[in-house]
Amino acid sequence: MTNPKLMFPILLILLACRTETVLIKPSPSALPDLTVSYSTYYNPQECGVQGYIDSVTVSNQGAADAGTFVVEINGVKMPEVPHLAVGETITFSLVELELATASDVRVMADVENSVPETDETNNYGQWSSMTSTFLIPCPTPT
């Protein structure tokens, strides 16, 4: 016959030692996706003058909100972006940053890689004034 007093402590020890860790990873489709783009400016009244890149935009084109991240423009880190909801954008004026006349514009969204994304390869953009700026045409006299 088995002694019940001996079985109880052994059973308790076995239950106390068993632990499991389950990692739950979000589906890639349920992540944010930060992308970069630029816009150009020119004054149509100033024909013969070169237009230029006047701003860069970071967009969240993913399926989830993005938490805090840092944007770097031409090697200068901007203040942290605390949140970027799905479909939302944030624009940085290169005129205000005194970078509008730079020959190259380089932008990196999430430079510290703090936001897990569906596509980490579209966070960077580099545009040269040679390909992104243009000469504003003058109207042909009639």
PDB file of C-alpha atoms in Angstrom:
ATOM      1  CA  MET A   1       0.000   0.000   0.000  1.00  0.00           C
ATOM      2  CA  THR A   2       1.240   3.510  -0.868  1.00  0.00           C
ATOM      3  CA  ASN A   3       1.730   6.133   1.753  1.00  0.00           C
ATOM      4  CA  PRO A   4      -0.446   9.207   0.739  1.00  0.00           C
ATOM      5  CA  LYS A   5       1.744  11.568   2.784  1.00  0.00           C
ATOM      6  CA  LEU A   6       4.711  10.904   0.458  1.00  0.00           C
ATOM      7  CA  MET A   7       2.777  11.430  -2.793  1.00  0.00           C
ATOM      8  CA  PHE A   8       1.414  14.887  -1.971  1.00  0.00           C
ATOM      9  CA  PRO A   9       4.790  16.722  -1.631  1.00  0.00           C
ATOM     10  CA  ILE A  10       6.114  15.085  -4.811  1.00  0.00           C
ATOM     11  CA  LEU A  11       3.040  16.142  -6.783  1.00  0.00           C
ATOM     12  CA  LEU A  12       3.304  19.693  -5.460  1.00  0.00           C
ATOM     13  CA  ILE A  13       6.967  19.919  -6.451  1.00  0.00           C
ATOM     14  CA  LEU A  14       6.233  18.714  -9.981  1.00  0.00           C
ATOM     15  CA  LEU A  15       3.510  21.305 -10.445  1.00  0.00           C
ATOM     16  CA  ALA A  16       5.671  24.101  -9.097  1.00  0.00           C
ATOM     17  CA  CYS A  17       8.581  23.293 -11.441  1.00  0.00           C
ATOM     18  CA  ARG A  18       6.609  23.198 -14.686  1.00  0.00           C
ATOM     19  CA  THR A  19       6.614  26.524 -16.580  1.00  0.00           C
ATOM     20  CA  GLU A  20       6.089  27.381 -20.218  1.00  0.00           C
ATOM     21  CA  THR A  21       6.883  30.491 -22.175  1.00  0.00           C
ATOM     22  CA  VAL A  22       4.759  31.238 -25.177  1.00  0.00           C
ATOM     23  CA  LEU A  23       5.908  34.027 -27.485  1.00  0.00           C
ATOM     24  CA  ILE A  24       3.154  35.704 -29.435  1.00  0.00           C
ATOM     25  CA  LYS A  25       4.451  37.535 -32.476  1.00  0.00           C
ATOM     26  CA  PRO A  26       2.143  39.935 -34.294  1.00  0.00           C
ATOM     27  CA  SER A  27       1.232  38.967 -37.810  1.00  0.00           C
ATOM     28  CA  PRO A  28       3.337  40.891 -40.372  1.00  0.00           C
ATOM     29  CA  SER A  29       0.133  42.281 -41.829  1.00  0.00           C
ATOM     30  CA  ALA A  30      -0.728  43.829 -38.441  1.00  0.00           C
ATOM     31  CA  LEU A  31       2.379  46.026 -38.289  1.00  0.00           C
ATOM     32  CA  PRO A  32       3.068  49.646 -39.245  1.00  0.00           C
ATOM     33  CA  ASP A  33       4.997  50.481 -42.419  1.00  0.00           C
ATOM     34  CA  LEU A  34       6.892  53.780 -42.499  1.00  0.00           C
ATOM     35  CA  THR A  35       7.717  55.201 -45.939  1.00  0.00           C
ATOM     36  CA  VAL A  36       9.406  58.416 -47.073  1.00  0.00           C
ATOM     37  CA  SER A  37       8.696  60.788 -49.955  1.00  0.00           C
ATOM     38  CA  TYR A  38       9.393  64.378 -50.969  1.00  0.00           C
ATOM     39  CA  SER A  39       7.611  67.294 -52.591  1.00  0.00           C
ATOM     40  CA  THR A  40       8.957  70.106 -54.735  1.00  0.00           C
ATOM     41  CA  TYR A  41       8.232  73.800 -54.790  1.00  0.00           C
ATOM     42  CA  TYR A  42       8.439  76.453 -57.405  1.00  0.00           C
ATOM     43  CA  ASN A  43       6.864  79.836 -58.003  1.00  0.00           C
ATOM     44  CA  PRO A  44       5.283  79.897 -61.480  1.00  0.00           C
ATOM     45  CA  GLN A  45       5.823  83.661 -61.710  1.00  0.00           C
ATOM     46  CA  GLU A  46       9.583  83.143 -61.513  1.00  0.00           C
ATOM     47  CA  CYS A  47      10.216  81.460 -64.838  1.00  0.00           C
ATOM     48  CA  GLY A  48      13.789  80.448 -65.564  1.00  0.00           C
ATOM     49  CA  VAL A  49      14.379  79.800 -61.825  1.00  0.00           C
ATOM     50  CA  GLN A  50      15.177  76.355 -60.513  1.00  0.00           C
ATOM     51  CA  GLY A  51      12.590  74.613 -58.349  1.00  0.00           C
ATOM     52  CA  TYR A  52      13.756  72.589 -55.363  1.00  0.00           C
ATOM     53  CA  ILE A  53      12.742  69.927 -52.853  1.00  0.00           C
ATOM     54  CA  ASP A  54      10.944  71.857 -50.138  1.00  0.00           C
ATOM     55  CA  SER A  55       9.765  69.112 -47.776  1.00  0.00           C
ATOM     56  CA  VAL A  56       9.983  65.436 -46.939  1.00  0.00           C
ATOM     57  CA  THR A  57       7.129  63.332 -45.621  1.00  0.00           C
ATOM     58  CA  VAL A  58       7.024  60.185 -43.524  1.00  0.00           C
ATOM     59  CA  SER A  59       3.838  58.136 -43.916  1.00  0.00           C
ATOM     60  CA  ASN A  60       2.497  55.139 -42.042  1.00  0.00           C
ATOM     61  CA  GLN A  61       1.103  52.913 -44.779  1.00  0.00           C
ATOM     62  CA  GLY A  62       0.863  49.834 -42.583  1.00  0.00           C
ATOM     63  CA  ALA A  63      -2.026  48.190 -40.748  1.00  0.00           C
ATOM     64  CA  ALA A  64      -1.093  49.326 -37.221  1.00  0.00           C
ATOM     65  CA  ASP A  65      -0.097  52.550 -35.479  1.00  0.00           C
ATOM     66  CA  ALA A  66       3.622  53.270 -35.132  1.00  0.00           C
ATOM     67  CA  GLY A  67       5.048  54.124 -31.729  1.00  0.00           C
ATOM     68  CA  THR A  68       7.912  56.511 -31.025  1.00  0.00           C
ATOM     69  CA  PHE A  69      10.607  56.816 -33.697  1.00  0.00           C
ATOM     70  CA  VAL A  70      13.277  59.242 -34.902  1.00  0.00           C
ATOM     71  CA  VAL A  71      13.693  60.694 -38.393  1.00  0.00           C
ATOM     72  CA  GLU A  72      17.102  61.756 -39.686  1.00  0.00           C
ATOM     73  CA  ILE A  73      17.468  64.292 -42.505  1.00  0.00           C
ATOM     74  CA  ASN A  74      20.924  64.805 -44.023  1.00  0.00           C
ATOM     75  CA  GLY A  75      22.534  63.344 -40.911  1.00  0.00           C
ATOM     76  CA  VAL A  76      20.555  65.543 -38.472  1.00  0.00           C
ATOM     77  CA  LYS A  77      18.199  63.769 -36.077  1.00  0.00           C
ATOM     78  CA  MET A  78      14.816  65.444 -35.761  1.00  0.00           C
ATOM     79  CA  PRO A  79      12.863  65.471 -32.472  1.00  0.00           C
ATOM     80  CA  GLU A  80      11.158  62.141 -31.725  1.00  0.00           C
ATOM     81  CA  VAL A  81       7.863  61.439 -33.436  1.00  0.00           C
ATOM     82  CA  PRO A  82       5.758  60.145 -30.532  1.00  0.00           C
ATOM     83  CA  HIS A  83       3.070  58.387 -32.589  1.00  0.00           C
ATOM     84  CA  LEU A  84       1.979  57.967 -36.196  1.00  0.00           C
ATOM     85  CA  ALA A  85      -1.440  56.399 -36.718  1.00  0.00           C
ATOM     86  CA  VAL A  86      -2.358  54.239 -39.703  1.00  0.00           C
ATOM     87  CA  GLY A  87      -2.682  56.459 -42.789  1.00  0.00           C
ATOM     88  CA  GLU A  88      -1.185  59.475 -41.011  1.00  0.00           C
ATOM     89  CA  THR A  89       1.785  61.518 -42.265  1.00  0.00           C
ATOM     90  CA  ILE A  90       4.282  63.945 -40.789  1.00  0.00           C
ATOM     91  CA  THR A  91       6.028  66.530 -42.963  1.00  0.00           C
ATOM     92  CA  PHE A  92       9.366  68.214 -42.341  1.00  0.00           C
ATOM     93  CA  SER A  93       9.952  71.542 -44.074  1.00  0.00           C
ATOM     94  CA  LEU A  94      13.446  71.710 -45.546  1.00  0.00           C
ATOM     95  CA  VAL A  95      13.039  75.478 -45.890  1.00  0.00           C
ATOM     96  CA  GLU A  96      12.611  75.791 -42.125  1.00  0.00           C
ATOM     97  CA  LEU A  97      15.557  73.432 -41.589  1.00  0.00           C
ATOM     98  CA  GLU A  98      17.601  75.526 -44.050  1.00  0.00           C
ATOM     99  CA  LEU A  99      18.212  72.433 -46.182  1.00  0.00           C
ATOM    100  CA  ALA A 100      16.122  73.404 -49.223  1.00  0.00           C
ATOM    101  CA  THR A 101      19.203  74.303 -51.253  1.00  0.00           C
ATOM    102  CA  ALA A 102      21.149  71.147 -50.342  1.00  0.00           C
ATOM    103  CA  SER A 103      22.457  69.311 -53.382  1.00  0.00           C
ATOM    104  CA  ASP A 104      21.306  65.967 -51.954  1.00  0.00           C
ATOM    105  CA  VAL A 105      18.489  65.171 -49.557  1.00  0.00           C
ATOM    106  CA  ARG A 106      18.768  61.968 -47.523  1.00  0.00           C
ATOM    107  CA  VAL A 107      15.941  60.886 -45.231  1.00  0.00           C
ATOM    108  CA  MET A 108      15.760  57.908 -42.898  1.00  0.00           C
ATOM    109  CA  ALA A 109      12.555  57.172 -40.991  1.00  0.00           C
ATOM    110  CA  ASP A 110      12.995  55.149 -37.802  1.00  0.00           C
ATOM    111  CA  VAL A 111      16.761  55.614 -37.876  1.00  0.00           C
ATOM    112  CA  GLU A 112      17.088  53.812 -34.514  1.00  0.00           C
ATOM    113  CA  ASN A 113      14.998  50.861 -35.780  1.00  0.00           C
ATOM    114  CA  SER A 114      12.584  51.034 -32.835  1.00  0.00           C
ATOM    115  CA  VAL A 115       9.394  50.277 -34.810  1.00  0.00           C
ATOM    116  CA  PRO A 116       8.860  46.717 -36.105  1.00  0.00           C
ATOM    117  CA  GLU A 117       7.422  47.050 -39.628  1.00  0.00           C
ATOM    118  CA  THR A 118       6.065  44.996 -42.493  1.00  0.00           C
ATOM    119  CA  ASP A 119       8.796  46.390 -44.770  1.00  0.00           C
ATOM    120  CA  GLU A 120      12.036  47.727 -43.306  1.00  0.00           C
ATOM    121  CA  THR A 121      13.515  48.489 -46.743  1.00  0.00           C
ATOM    122  CA  ASN A 122      11.383  51.533 -47.603  1.00  0.00           C
ATOM    123  CA  ASN A 123      12.433  53.775 -44.695  1.00  0.00           C
ATOM    124  CA  TYR A 124      15.189  55.483 -46.665  1.00  0.00           C
ATOM    125  CA  GLY A 125      15.105  57.987 -49.499  1.00  0.00           C
ATOM    126  CA  GLN A 126      17.872  59.905 -51.228  1.00  0.00           C
ATOM    127  CA  TRP A 127      17.187  62.449 -53.909  1.00  0.00           C
ATOM    128  CA  SER A 128      19.713  64.509 -55.808  1.00  0.00           C
ATOM    129  CA  SER A 129      19.098  68.069 -56.905  1.00  0.00           C
ATOM    130  CA  MET A 130      20.223  66.943 -60.337  1.00  0.00           C
ATOM    131  CA  THR A 131      17.201  64.635 -60.689  1.00  0.00           C
ATOM    132  CA  SER A 132      14.646  66.163 -58.324  1.00  0.00           C
ATOM    133  CA  THR A 133      14.843  69.858 -59.070  1.00  0.00           C
ATOM    134  CA  PHE A 134      13.913  71.414 -62.348  1.00  0.00           C
ATOM    135  CA  LEU A 135      14.033  74.648 -64.278  1.00  0.00           C
ATOM    136  CA  ILE A 136      10.680  76.421 -64.376  1.00  0.00           C
ATOM    137  CA  PRO A 137       9.789  77.021 -68.020  1.00  0.00           C
ATOM    138  CA  CYS A 138       9.042  80.503 -69.224  1.00  0.00           C
ATOM    139  CA  PRO A 139       5.902  81.029 -71.335  1.00  0.00           C
ATOM    140  CA  THR A 140       6.500  81.470 -75.026  1.00  0.00           C
ATOM    141  CA  PRO A 141       5.701  85.053 -76.094  1.00  0.00           C
ATOM    142  CA  THR A 142       2.746  85.283 -78.487  1.00  0.00           C
TER     143      THR A 142
END
